[in-house]
Short mmCIF file of C-alpha atoms in Angstrom, two decimals:
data_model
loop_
_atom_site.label_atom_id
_atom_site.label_comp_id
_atom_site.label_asym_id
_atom_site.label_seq_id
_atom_site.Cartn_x
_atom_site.Cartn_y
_atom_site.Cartn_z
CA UNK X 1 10.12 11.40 -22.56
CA UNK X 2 7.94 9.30 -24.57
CA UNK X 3 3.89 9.36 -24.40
CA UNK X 4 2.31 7.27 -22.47
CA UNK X 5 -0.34 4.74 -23.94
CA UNK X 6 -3.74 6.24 -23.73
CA UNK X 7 -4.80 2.96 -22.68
CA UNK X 8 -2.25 3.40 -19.59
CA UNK X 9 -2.76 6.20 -16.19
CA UNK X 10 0.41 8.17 -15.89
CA UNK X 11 3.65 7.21 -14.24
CA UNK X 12 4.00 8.99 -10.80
CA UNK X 13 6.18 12.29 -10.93
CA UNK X 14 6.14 14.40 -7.79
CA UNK X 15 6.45 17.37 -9.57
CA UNK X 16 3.06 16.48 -11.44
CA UNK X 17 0.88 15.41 -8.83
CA UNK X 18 -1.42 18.40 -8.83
CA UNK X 19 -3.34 16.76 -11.74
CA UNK X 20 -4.68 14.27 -8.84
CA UNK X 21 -6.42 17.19 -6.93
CA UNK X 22 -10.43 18.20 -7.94
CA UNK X 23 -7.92 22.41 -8.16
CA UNK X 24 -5.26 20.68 -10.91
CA UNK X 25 -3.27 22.20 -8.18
CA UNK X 26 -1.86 22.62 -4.58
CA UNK X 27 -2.02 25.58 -2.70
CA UNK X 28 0.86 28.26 -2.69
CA UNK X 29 3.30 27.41 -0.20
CA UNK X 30 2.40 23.38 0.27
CA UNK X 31 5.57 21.72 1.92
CA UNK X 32 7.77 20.54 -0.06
CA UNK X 33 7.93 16.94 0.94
CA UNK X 34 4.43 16.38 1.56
CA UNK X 35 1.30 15.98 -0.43
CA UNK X 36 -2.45 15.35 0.68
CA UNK X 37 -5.36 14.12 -0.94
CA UNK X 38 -8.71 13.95 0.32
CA UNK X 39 -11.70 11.25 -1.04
CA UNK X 40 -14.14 11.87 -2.05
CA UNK X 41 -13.11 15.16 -3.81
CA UNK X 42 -9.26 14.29 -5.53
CA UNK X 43 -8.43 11.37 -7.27
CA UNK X 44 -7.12 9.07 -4.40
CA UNK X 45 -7.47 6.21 -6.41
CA UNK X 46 -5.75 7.17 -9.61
CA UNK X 47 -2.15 8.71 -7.61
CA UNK X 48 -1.95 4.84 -6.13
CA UNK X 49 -1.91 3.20 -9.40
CA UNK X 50 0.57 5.71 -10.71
CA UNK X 51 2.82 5.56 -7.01
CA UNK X 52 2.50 1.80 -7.20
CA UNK X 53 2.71 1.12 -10.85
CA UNK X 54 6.31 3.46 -10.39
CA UNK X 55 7.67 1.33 -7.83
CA UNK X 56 11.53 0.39 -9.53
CA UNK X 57 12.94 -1.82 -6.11
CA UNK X 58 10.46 -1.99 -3.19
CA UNK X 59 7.09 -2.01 -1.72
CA UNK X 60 6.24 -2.63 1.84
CA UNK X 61 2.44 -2.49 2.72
CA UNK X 62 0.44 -2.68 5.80
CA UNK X 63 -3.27 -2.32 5.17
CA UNK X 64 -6.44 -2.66 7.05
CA UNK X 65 -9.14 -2.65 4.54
CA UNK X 66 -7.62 -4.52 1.21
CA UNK X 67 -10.19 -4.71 -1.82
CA UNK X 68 -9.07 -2.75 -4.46
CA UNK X 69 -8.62 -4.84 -8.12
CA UNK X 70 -7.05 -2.68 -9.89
CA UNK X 71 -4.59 -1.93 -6.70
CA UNK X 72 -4.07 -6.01 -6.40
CA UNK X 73 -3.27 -6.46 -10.29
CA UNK X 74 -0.62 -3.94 -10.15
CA UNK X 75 1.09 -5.68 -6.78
CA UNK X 76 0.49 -9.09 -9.07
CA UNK X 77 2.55 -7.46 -12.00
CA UNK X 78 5.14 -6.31 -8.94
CA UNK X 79 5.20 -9.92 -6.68
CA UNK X 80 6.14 -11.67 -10.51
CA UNK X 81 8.72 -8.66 -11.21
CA UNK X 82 12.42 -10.63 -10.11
CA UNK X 83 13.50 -7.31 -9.27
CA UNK X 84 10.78 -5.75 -7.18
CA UNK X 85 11.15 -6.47 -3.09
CA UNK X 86 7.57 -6.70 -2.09
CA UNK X 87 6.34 -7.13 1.56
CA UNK X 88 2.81 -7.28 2.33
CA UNK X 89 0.69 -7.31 5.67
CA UNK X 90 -2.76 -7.68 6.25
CA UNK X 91 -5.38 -7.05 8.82
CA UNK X 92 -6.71 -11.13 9.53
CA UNK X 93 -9.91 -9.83 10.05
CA UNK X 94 -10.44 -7.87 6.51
CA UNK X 95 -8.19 -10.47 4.63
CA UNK X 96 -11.12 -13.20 5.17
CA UNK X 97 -13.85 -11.54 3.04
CA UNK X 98 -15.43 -13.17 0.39
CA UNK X 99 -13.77 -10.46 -2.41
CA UNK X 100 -10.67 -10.27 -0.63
CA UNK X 101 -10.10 -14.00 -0.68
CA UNK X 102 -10.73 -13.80 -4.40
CA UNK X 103 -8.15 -11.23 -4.63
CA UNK X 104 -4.88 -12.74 -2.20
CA UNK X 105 -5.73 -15.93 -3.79
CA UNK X 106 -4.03 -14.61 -6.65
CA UNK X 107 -0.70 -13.84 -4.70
CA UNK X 108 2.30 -15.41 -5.32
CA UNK X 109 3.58 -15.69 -1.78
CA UNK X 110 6.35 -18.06 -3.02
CA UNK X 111 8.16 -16.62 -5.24
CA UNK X 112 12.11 -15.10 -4.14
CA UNK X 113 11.68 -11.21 -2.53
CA UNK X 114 8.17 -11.64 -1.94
CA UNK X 115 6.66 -12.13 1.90
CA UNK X 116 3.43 -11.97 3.01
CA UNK X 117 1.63 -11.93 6.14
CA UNK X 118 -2.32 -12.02 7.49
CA UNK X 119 -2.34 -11.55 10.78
CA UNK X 120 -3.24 -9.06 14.00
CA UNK X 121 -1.64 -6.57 15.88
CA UNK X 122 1.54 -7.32 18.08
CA UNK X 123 -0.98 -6.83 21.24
CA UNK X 124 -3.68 -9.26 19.21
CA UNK X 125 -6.29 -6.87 18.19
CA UNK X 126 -6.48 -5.23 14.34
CA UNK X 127 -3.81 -4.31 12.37
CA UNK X 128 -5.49 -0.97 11.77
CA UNK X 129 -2.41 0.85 9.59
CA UNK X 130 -3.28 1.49 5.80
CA UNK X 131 0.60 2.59 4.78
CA UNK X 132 2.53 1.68 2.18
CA UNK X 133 6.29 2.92 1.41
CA UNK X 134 7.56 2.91 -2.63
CA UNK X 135 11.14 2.51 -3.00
CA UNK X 136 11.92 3.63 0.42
CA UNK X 137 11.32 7.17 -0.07
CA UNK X 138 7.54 7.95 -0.55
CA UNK X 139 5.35 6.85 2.43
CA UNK X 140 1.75 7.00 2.25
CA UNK X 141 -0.28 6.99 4.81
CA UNK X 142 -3.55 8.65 6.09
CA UNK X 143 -7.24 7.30 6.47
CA UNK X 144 -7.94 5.63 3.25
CA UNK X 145 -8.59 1.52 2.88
CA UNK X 146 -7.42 -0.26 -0.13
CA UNK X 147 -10.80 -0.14 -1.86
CA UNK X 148 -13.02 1.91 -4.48
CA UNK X 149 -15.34 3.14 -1.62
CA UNK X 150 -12.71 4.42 0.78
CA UNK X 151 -10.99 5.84 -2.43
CA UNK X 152 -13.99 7.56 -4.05
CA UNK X 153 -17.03 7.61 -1.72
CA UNK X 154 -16.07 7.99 1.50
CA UNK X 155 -14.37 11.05 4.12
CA UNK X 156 -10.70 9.80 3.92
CA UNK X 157 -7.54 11.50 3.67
CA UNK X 158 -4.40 10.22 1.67
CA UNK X 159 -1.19 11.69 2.75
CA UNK X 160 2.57 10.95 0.69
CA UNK X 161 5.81 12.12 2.35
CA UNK X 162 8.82 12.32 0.31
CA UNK X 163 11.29 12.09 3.22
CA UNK X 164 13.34 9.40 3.07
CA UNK X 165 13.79 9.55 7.30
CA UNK X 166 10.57 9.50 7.66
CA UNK X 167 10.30 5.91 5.25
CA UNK X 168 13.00 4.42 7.31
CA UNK X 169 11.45 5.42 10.53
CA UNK X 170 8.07 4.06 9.45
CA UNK X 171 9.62 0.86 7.58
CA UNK X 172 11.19 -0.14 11.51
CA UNK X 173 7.51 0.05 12.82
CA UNK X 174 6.86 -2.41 9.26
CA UNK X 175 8.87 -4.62 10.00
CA UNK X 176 8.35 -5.18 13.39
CA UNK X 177 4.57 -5.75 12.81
CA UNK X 178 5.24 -8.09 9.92
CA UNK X 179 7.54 -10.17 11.79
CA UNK X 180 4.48 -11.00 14.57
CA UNK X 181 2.31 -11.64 11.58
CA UNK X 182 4.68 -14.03 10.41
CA UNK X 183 5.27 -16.12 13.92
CA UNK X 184 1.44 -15.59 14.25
CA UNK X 185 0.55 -17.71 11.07
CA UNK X 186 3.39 -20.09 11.81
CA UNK X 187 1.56 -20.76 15.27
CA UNK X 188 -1.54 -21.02 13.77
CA UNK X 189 -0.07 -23.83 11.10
CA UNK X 190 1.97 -26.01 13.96
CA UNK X 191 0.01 -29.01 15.80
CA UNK X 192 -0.20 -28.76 19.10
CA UNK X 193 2.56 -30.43 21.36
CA UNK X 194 1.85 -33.04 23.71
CA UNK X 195 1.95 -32.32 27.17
CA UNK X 196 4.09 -34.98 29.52
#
């Protein structure tokens, strides 16, 4: 396998994600389909860019706190990629800071296998879910917001599962919230009817 450029972070390889953790390693007898990271001690930050900038077909993303640069340049470089499938929703509520306006203004919400949503929960309050699934076999989930303080600074947990039940499983749930999100913007763009 080639080298990677210096100038580039590793490609994700689940055999190699040890170098992520403050040990360089997991403990004997980890599970086999399941590996944890905890901010601020491991590198939370530096296993997404691999995991995302790995992503060969699909990512589907449902995050509460979204402000992470580096994070939105690699979706960027994934929404132009023709044969990426990228779905992304967002918590209404976070989406409408200052920084993270500056960041989805970038999207390209247009473009063929892309769909985005802002919205709230299916019962109306926050979207409070920070998951993501790569290629429909790793899902991450866990405590940890989309940005450098919940990556580096904070008490979070970072969990990846490399189950491909548990991806479909978790992709239904998705879905299903992505669809309200959807109807929920399209309400909020229609005038109101006339009564009569």
């Amino acid at each position: 396998m080639p080298a990677q450029p210096a100038s580039q972070p590793p490609l994700f390889q689940w055999n190699d994600l040890g170098r992520y953790k403050a040990a360089g390693r997991f403990l004997d007898g980890y599970p086999l389909d399941v590996r944890t990271f905890y901010s601020p001690v491991d590198d939370v930050h530096g296993v997404l860019v691999a995991l995302l900038r790995s992503t060969q077909k699909s990512i589907v993303l449902n995050m509460y706190g979204y402000d992470d640069a580096e994070l939105n340049d690699v979706l960027l470089a994934k929404l132009a990629d023709e044969h990426v499938y990228v779905q992304m929703s967002l918590d209404r509520s976070q989406a409408g800071g200052v920084h993270e306006r500056e960041l989805l203004a970038k999207w390209q919400h247009d473009l063929i296998g892309n769909s985005i949503a802002i919205g709230e929960s299916t019962k109306g309050a926050i979207s409070h879910m920070k998951v993501v699934i790569i290629d429909g076999v790793y899902t991450v989930r866990g405590s940890t917001n989309w940005s450098l303080a919940g990556e580096q600074k904070q008490d979070n947990e970072l969990t990846i599962h490399n189950n491909a039940v548990i991806a479909a499983e978790t992709r239904a749930e998705l879905d299903r919230n992505h669809d309200a999100m959807l109807k929920q913007m399209a309400a909020r763009r229609s005038p109101p009817t006339a009564k009569g």
